[in-house]
């Protein structure tokens, strides 16, 4: 959040800031599988044609029962598939749960570099947790093999789907792309570049959700400024800057390029730079020489996105956040991928209505974690992750701490502090999305009630009159950070200058972030104070600073209330006579300079007075209008104050500022 630019210590506040009273296709050069060799010359190419034995051939079928060092037994099942380096088998644990065991023969780990690469793959994969990434379960070894136990993806990969289907429809590809983009956004937020994204590395789980797998070429970049220089990847998917090798270097954008290749391949039926000779592929890539064949028509908006993704200059490619904003995603969008898709084109996808498509698109993004803010810490590879401790073992303790699987199962997701999207009722959603609408509704109601002042109150429908959630203390530090407030339920919030809010909940280890995403509007994410996302740490410091300040320096506006609802301050404005708070529950609070406070709730039907002595009373507005004042304690210039309130809300409703 841009509001916190300064990393300086927090500064003291001055009086004016305070409230009034207060003080996949076989890879050619993957690191382990095919050594990191430079692009072959024509002669070298001839030599290469002599087919090299794949390292995975060294992997013999594991015994029918694999026993881990800590005594757990896995029963080996069917052979699932083979890559350049590993073979994959089904494995069943004692509870009957089935996994995929990626099995690497120790005989294929011939040197330190290959070992480091394998351990780095394990470390990276083990650090990841996302709905569209193959889940890492455990890793262990016997004398012959290293086993990486993974969530099983029984429906093969996008490569097999394309082989069966020849071409895939645009609605289906839209759905696939959202899941892939969600996973890549997550990877990049954790500083991981996959570097081998291809149809054969994107698998289907039992529910037909896509899962990115094979982190054999993945790399952690310490920062956006760093680059990688190793030439690696799969010919058809290699980005032009990777071919530049030592001269250019490459970064996260290589994964964006691969999205373009996959999208093209799925829609047209083959990758854009396909040729028999790899050197021809590379020449075409370096010149971005490809076309959209007329006999395989695709929409103009699909072409536009592909063209942008396949920009020669990595910086001209859309960022991962920009991809889903492309026009193409506004087309027919299915609610999920069905198994039928594996073999044939599902019927009726083009007929999905605009409204339904929009809802499906939003839901797919939500499920792919698009709305989850960049909160994860970067993946870090430590020396201890890459060094075996004992002569005969390969896996260091840090990568297989005795029983990672049990650990994974026992940990309560809440304890891990994973961010959770909070859904609010429709009133909250309307208020947060369209403040002016609430202002308009409230203004209309106040006006209507003023006009019906002389009607018989007994014939009118009156609102419930419980006391609302109020702002009891505030500090305006918007020249630096934002506006901080304490509610009478003791929740403390800071509305930062970029309009996003952090709200720490009283008597809870949770805090909420109310965040605006371009194009998507407002989302509320619940986080744990015990595991705050890295980016929120500084903001929490700011909240804490204000909390301490308010608690020791400011007096309260009203008595404490139990939390009945979650309320945020949405907007505030100050005039010489009052400060106006617009809350996410649709309430308006006015603190007047004479220390009387008035809150309008129930869309203008109820009114609350908080006296300087903190006496709080709530009544139907019509009653106060008819009587000219509050019954329990009189408010100076009561009707004048209500008129001021009506005008202020009207101004907001008609955007008159
Ligand atoms: P390599 O590192 O050798 O390329 P991969 O990770 O690509 O190994 O796995 C090799 C093959 O094993 C894949 O092509 C696929 O057929 C199968 N496979 C890998 N992971 C899974 C999984 N989670 N579920 C089912 N099959 C898998």
XYZ file of C-alpha atoms and ligand atoms in Angstrom, residues 32-33 80-88 100 102 121 134 150-154 200-201 203 214, ligand 1:
51
model
C 19.285 -31.750 -14.654
C 17.586 -33.582 -17.409
C 1.755 -42.807 -13.777
C 4.207 -41.252 -16.179
C 7.788 -40.387 -16.947
C 9.709 -37.155 -17.404
C 13.300 -36.565 -18.386
C 14.547 -37.217 -14.894
C 11.859 -38.958 -12.861
C 9.266 -41.680 -13.043
C 6.042 -41.299 -11.240
C 1.785 -39.550 -6.759
C 7.852 -38.635 -8.191
C 13.303 -28.286 -6.506
C 0.335 -29.567 -7.171
C 2.679 -35.232 -4.285
C -1.033 -34.730 -4.472
C -2.272 -37.082 -7.190
C -3.480 -35.596 -10.458
C -5.227 -38.559 -12.105
C 2.681 -31.074 -20.040
C 3.455 -29.556 -16.651
C -2.110 -31.306 -14.510
C 7.371 -29.918 -11.961
P 10.480 -34.601 -14.605
O 11.027 -33.725 -13.550
O 11.308 -35.808 -14.865
O 10.085 -33.863 -15.857
P 7.659 -34.579 -13.963
O 7.447 -33.803 -12.749
O 7.325 -33.921 -15.273
O 9.143 -35.162 -13.972
O 6.820 -35.930 -13.833
C 6.976 -36.980 -14.786
C 5.602 -37.523 -15.153
O 4.978 -38.053 -13.985
C 4.616 -36.466 -15.667
O 4.741 -36.232 -17.033
C 3.271 -37.121 -15.311
O 2.914 -38.085 -16.294
C 3.575 -37.831 -14.003
N 3.219 -36.995 -12.848
C 3.976 -36.045 -12.271
N 3.342 -35.495 -11.214
C 2.158 -36.125 -11.108
C 1.046 -36.014 -10.205
N 1.046 -35.157 -9.208
N -0.016 -36.834 -10.393
C -0.033 -37.726 -11.419
N 0.976 -37.878 -12.289
C 2.065 -37.082 -12.158
